[in-house]
Backbone as a ProteinNet text record, in pm:
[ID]
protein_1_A
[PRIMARY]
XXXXXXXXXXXXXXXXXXXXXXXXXXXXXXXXXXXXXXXXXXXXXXXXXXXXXXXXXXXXXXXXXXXXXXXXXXXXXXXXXXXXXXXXXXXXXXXXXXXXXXXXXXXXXXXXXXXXXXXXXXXXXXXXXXXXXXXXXXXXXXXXXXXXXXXXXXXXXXXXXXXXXXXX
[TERTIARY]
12078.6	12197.5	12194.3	12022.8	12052	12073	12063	12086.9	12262.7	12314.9	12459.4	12541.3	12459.7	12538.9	12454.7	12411.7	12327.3	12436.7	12464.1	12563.9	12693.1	12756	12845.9	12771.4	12656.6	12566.7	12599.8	12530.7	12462	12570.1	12714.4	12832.6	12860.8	12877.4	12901.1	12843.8	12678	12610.4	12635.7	12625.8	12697.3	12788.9	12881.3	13038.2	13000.6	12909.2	12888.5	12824.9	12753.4	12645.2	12690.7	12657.1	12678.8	12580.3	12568.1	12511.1	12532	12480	12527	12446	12581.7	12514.2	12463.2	12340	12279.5	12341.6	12289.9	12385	12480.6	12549.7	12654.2	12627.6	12689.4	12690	12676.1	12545.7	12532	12637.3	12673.8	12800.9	12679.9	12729.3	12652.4	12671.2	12635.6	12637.5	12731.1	12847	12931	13067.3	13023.2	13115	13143.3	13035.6	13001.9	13085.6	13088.5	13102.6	13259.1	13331.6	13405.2	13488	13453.6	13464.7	13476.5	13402.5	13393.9	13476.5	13519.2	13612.2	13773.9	13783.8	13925.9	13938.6	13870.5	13870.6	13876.1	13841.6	13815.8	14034.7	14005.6	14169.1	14248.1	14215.2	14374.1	14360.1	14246.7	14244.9	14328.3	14305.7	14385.2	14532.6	14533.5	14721	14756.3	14719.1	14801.5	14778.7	14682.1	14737.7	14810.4	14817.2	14897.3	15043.8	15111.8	15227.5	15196.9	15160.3	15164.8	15204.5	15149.7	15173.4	15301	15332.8	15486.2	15610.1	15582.6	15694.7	15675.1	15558.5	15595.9	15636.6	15622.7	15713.5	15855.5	15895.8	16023.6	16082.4	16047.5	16118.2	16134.5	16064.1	16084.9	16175.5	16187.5	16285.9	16424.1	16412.7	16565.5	16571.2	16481.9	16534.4	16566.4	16532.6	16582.9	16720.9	16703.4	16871.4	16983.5	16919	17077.2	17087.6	16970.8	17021.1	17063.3	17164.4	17240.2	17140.5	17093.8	17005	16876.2	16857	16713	16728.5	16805.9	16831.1	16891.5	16908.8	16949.6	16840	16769.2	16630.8	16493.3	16386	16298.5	16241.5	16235	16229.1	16075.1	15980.1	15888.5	15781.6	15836	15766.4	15786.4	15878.4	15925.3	15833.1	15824	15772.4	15623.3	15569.7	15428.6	15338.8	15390.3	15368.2	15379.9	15453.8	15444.1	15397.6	15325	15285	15141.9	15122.4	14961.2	14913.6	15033	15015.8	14956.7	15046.8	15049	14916.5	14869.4	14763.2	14619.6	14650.1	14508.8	14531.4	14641.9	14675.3	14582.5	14642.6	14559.2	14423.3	14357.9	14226.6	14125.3	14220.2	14173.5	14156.1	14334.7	14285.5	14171.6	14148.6	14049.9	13923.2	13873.2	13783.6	13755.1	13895.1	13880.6	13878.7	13923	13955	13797.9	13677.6	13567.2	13482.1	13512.5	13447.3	13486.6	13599.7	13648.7	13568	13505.9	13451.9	13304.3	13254.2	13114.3	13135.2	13199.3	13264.5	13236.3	13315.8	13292.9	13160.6	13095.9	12931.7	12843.3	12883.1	12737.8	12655.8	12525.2	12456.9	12388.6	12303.2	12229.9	12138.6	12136.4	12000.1	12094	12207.8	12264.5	12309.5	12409.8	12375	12261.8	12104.1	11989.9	11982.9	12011.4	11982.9	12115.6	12226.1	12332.5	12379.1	12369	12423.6	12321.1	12180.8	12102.5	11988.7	11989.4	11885	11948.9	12089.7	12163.9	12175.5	12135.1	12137.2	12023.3	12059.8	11947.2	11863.7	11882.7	11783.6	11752.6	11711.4	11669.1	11612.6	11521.1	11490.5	11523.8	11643.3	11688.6	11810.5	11864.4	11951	11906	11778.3	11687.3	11652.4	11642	11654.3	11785.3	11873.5	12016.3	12122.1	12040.1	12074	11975.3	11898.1	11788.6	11842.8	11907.8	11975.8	12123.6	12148	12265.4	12278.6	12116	12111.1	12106.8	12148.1	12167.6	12009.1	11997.6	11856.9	11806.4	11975.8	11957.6	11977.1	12062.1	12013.9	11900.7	11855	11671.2	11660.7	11637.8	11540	11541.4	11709.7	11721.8	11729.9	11654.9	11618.8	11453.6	11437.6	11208.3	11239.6	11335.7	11253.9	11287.3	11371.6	11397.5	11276.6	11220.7	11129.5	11000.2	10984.8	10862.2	10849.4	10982.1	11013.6	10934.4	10989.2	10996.3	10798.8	10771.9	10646.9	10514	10537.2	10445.7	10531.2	10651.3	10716.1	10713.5	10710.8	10732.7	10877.2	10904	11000.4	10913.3	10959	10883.8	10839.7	10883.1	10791.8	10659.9	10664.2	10520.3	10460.5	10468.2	10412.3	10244.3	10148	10036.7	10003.2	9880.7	9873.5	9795.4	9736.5	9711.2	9819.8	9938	10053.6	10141.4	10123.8	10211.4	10143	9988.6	9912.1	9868.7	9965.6	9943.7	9949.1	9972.1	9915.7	9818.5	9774.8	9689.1	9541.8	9580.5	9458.2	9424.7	9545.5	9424.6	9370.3	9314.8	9234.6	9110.4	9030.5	8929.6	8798.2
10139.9	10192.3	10344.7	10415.8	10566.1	10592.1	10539.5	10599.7	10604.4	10513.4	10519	10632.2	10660.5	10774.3	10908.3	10898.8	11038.6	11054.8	10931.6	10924.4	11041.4	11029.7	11134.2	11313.8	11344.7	11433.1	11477.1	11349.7	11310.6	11367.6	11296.5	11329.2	11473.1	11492.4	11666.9	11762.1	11717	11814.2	11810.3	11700.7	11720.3	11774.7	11775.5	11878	12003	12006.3	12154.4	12218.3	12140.3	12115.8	12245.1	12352.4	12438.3	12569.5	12583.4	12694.9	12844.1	12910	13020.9	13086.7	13229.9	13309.3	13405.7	13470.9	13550.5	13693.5	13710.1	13883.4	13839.8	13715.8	13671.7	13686.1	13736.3	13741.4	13587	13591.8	13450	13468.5	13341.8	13329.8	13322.2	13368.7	13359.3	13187.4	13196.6	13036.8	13019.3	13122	13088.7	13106.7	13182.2	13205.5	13056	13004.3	12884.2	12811.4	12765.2	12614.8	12675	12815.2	12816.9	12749.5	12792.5	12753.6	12605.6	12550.6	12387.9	12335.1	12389.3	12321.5	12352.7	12484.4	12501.2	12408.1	12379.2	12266	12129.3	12076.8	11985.8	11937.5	12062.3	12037.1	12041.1	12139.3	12095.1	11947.5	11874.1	11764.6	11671	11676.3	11589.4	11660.6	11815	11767.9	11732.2	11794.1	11690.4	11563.1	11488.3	11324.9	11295.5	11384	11379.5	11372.9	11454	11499.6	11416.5	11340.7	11244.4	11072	11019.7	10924.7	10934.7	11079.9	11099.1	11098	11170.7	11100.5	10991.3	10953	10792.4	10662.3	10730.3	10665.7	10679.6	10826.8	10817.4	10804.6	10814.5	10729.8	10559.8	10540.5	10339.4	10354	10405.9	10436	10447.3	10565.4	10533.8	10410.7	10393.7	10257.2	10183.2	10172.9	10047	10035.9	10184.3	10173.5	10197.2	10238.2	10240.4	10171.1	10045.9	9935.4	9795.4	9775.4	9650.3	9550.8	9543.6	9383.1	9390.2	9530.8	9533.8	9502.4	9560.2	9493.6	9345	9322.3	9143.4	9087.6	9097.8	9030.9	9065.4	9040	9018.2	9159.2	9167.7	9264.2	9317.3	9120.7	9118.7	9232.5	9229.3	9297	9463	9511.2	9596.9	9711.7	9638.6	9666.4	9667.5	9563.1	9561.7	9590.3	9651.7	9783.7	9887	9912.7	10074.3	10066.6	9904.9	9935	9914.9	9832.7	9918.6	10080.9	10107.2	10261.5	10371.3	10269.9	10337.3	10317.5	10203.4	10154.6	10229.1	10286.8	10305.2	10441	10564.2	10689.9	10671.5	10597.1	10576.7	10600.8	10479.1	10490.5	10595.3	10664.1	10808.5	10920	10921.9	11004.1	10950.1	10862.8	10822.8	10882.6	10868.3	10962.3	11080.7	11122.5	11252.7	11354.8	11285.6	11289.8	11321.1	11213.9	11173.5	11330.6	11326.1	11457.3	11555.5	11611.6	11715.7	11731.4	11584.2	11629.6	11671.4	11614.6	11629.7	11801.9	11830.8	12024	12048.5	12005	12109.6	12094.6	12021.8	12007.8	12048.1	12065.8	12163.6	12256.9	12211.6	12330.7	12429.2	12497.5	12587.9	12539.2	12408.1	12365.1	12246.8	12210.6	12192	12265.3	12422.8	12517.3	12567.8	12552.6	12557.9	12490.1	12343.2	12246.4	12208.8	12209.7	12188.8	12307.6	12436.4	12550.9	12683.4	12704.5	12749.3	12700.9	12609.1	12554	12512.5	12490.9	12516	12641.2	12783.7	12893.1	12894.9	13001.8	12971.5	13045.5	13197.2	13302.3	13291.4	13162.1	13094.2	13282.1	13318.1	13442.8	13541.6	13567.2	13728.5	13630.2	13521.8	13420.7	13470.7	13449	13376.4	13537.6	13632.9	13756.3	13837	13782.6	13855.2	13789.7	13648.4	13598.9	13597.1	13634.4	13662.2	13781.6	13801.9	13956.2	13924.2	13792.2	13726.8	13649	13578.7	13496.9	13527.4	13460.1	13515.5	13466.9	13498.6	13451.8	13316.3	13261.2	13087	13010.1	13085.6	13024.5	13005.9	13135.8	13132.3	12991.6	13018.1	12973.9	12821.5	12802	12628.8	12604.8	12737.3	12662	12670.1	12739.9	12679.9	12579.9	12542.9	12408.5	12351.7	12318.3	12225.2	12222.8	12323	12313.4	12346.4	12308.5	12237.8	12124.7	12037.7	11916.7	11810.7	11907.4	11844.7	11857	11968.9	11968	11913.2	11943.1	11832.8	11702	11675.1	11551.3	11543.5	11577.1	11579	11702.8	11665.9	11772.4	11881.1	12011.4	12130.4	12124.2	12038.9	12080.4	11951.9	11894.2	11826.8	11815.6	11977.7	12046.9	12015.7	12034.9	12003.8	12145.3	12209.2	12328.5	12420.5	12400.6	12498.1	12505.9	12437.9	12490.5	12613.6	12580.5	12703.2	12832.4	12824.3	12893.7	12976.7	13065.7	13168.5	13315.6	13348.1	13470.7	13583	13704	13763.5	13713.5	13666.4	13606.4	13514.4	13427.2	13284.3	13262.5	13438.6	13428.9	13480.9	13442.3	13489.6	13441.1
7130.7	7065.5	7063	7021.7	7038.5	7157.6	7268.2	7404.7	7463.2	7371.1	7388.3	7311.7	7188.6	7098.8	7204.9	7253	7379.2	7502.5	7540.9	7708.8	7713.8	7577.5	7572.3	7556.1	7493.9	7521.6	7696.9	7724.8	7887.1	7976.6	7978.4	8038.1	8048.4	7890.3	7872.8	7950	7900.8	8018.1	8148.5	8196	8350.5	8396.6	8293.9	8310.5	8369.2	8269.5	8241.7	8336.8	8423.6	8545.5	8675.6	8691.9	8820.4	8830.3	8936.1	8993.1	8941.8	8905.4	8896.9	8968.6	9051.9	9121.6	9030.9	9145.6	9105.1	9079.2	8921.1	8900.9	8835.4	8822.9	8723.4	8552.4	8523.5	8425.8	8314.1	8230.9	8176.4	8057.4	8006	7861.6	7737.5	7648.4	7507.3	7485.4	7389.6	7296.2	7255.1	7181.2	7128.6	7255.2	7360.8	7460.1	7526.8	7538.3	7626.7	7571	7425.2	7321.2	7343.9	7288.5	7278.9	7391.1	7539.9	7654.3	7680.8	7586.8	7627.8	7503.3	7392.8	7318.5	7332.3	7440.2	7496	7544.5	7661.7	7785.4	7758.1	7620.1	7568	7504.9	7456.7	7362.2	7448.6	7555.7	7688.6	7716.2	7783.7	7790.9	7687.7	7570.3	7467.1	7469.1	7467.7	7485.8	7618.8	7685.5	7836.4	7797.9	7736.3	7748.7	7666.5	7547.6	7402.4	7483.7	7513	7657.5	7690.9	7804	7886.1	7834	7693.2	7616.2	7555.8	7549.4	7453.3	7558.8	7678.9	7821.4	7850.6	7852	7879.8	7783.2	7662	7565.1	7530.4	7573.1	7568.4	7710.1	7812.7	7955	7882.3	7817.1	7817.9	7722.1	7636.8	7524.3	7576.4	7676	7740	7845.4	7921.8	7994.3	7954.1	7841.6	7749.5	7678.4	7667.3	7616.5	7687.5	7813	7916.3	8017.3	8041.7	8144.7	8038.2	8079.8	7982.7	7992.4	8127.4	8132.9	8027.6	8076.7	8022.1	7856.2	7801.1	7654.3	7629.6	7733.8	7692.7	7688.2	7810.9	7829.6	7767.7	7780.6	7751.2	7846.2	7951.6	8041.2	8089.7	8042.8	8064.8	8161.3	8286.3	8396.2	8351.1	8329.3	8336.2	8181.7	8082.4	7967.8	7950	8045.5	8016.6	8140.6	8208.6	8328.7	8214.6	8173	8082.7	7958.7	7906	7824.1	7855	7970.6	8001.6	8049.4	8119.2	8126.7	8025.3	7909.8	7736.9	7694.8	7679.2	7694.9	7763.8	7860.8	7958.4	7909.6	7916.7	7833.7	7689.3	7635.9	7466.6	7440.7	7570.2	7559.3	7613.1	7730	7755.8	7652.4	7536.9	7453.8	7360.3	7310.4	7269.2	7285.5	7397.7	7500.9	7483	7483.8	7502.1	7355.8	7269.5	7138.6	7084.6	7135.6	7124.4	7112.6	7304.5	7342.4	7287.4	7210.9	7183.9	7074.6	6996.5	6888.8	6885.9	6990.2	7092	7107.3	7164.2	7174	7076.4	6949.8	6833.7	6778.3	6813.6	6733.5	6812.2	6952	7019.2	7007.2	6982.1	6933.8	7030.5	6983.4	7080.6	7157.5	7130.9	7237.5	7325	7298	7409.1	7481.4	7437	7540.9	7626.5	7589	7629.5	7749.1	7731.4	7791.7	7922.1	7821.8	7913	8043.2	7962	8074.8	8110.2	8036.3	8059.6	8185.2	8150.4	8290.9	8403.6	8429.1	8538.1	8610.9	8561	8599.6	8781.8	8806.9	8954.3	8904.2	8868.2	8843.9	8677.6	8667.5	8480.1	8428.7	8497	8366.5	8374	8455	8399.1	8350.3	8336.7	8234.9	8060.8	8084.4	7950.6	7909.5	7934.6	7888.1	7860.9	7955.4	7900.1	7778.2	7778.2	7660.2	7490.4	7562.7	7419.3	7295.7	7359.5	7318.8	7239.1	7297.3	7226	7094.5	7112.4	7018.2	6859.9	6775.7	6655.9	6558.7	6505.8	6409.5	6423.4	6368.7	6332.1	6461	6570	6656.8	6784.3	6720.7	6801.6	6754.6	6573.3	6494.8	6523.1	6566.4	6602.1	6776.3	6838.9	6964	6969.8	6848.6	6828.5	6758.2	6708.8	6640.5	6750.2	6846.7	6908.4	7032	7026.1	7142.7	7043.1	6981.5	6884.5	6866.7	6863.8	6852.7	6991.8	7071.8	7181.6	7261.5	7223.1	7224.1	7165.8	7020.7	6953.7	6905.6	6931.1	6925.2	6744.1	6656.6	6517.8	6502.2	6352.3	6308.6	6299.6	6259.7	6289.2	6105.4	5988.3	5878.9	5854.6	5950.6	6060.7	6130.5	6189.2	6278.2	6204.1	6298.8	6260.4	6163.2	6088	6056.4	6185.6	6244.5	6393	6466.9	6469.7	6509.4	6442.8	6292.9	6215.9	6203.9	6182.7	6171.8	6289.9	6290.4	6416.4	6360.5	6222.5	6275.7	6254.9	6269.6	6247.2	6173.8	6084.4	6016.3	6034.7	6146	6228.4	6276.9	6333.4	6463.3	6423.2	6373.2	6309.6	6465.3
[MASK]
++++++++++++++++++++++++++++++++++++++++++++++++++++++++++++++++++++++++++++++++++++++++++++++++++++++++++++++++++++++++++++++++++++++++++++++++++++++++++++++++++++++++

């Protein structure tokens, strides 16, 4: 089940997935997210638009072919209401991801658009300069996490214990 609440993670990052040339200028953290929650909200209004013309095209077909209001107009209705249908479940989707956008943190920028870079360390130095306190501070824990595999206030004590006076 946790690997299914991850896939939309998983997806995202792939979006996000490209080359960058060398000398390009890398995006901050907040440049990036901002970047991916524009992209996110166009997606939901174009389908938002797209569900609302195709609800009002059936709206008028319906009211200006005589047959079609006598009848049942089986074929005709449930063609556009799977259309409506498959639209819905896209925004759904997309609705999803948009909210996946607004919660990205710095170690999915890390992960998602930092290690896609080609030239990773003049990346990882022109962004060091970007990062704000808390979000260093929440890309060591995340790579504390990931290293000794505990939260970082179960870090072992020779892990925390680094400085000056631990080196005796």
């Amino acid at each position: 089940m946790r690997f299914l609440k991850l896939l939309p993670l998983i997806a995202f990052w792939s979006m996000t997935a490209f080359a960058m040339k060398a000398g390009a200028q890398v995006k901050s953290y907040r440049e990036w997210k901002s970047e991916q929650v524009v992209l996110a909200e166009g997606k939901v209004s174009t389908l938002k638009a797209q569900i609302a013309a195709k609800k009002s095209s059936r709206t008028m077909a319906l009211g200006t072919d005589p047959n079609m209001a006598n009848k049942a107009a089986v074929e005709a209705v449930s063609t556009q209401d799977k259309s409506v249908e498959k639209l819905e479940r896209q925004l759904r989707e997309e609705q999803y991801d948009l909210d996946v956008a607004k919660d990205l943190s710095v170690t999915d920028y890390f992960v998602g658009y930092l290690t896609k870079v080609q030239d990773k360390k003049s990346a990882f130095n022109e962004v060091a300069g970007k990062l704000s306190a808390e979000e260093v501070a929440e890309l060591m824990t995340a790579y504390a996490n990931s290293v000794f595999g505990a939260h970082a206030a179960d870090l072992p004590v020779s892990a925390t214990n680094v400085g000056k006076d631990a080196i005796k």
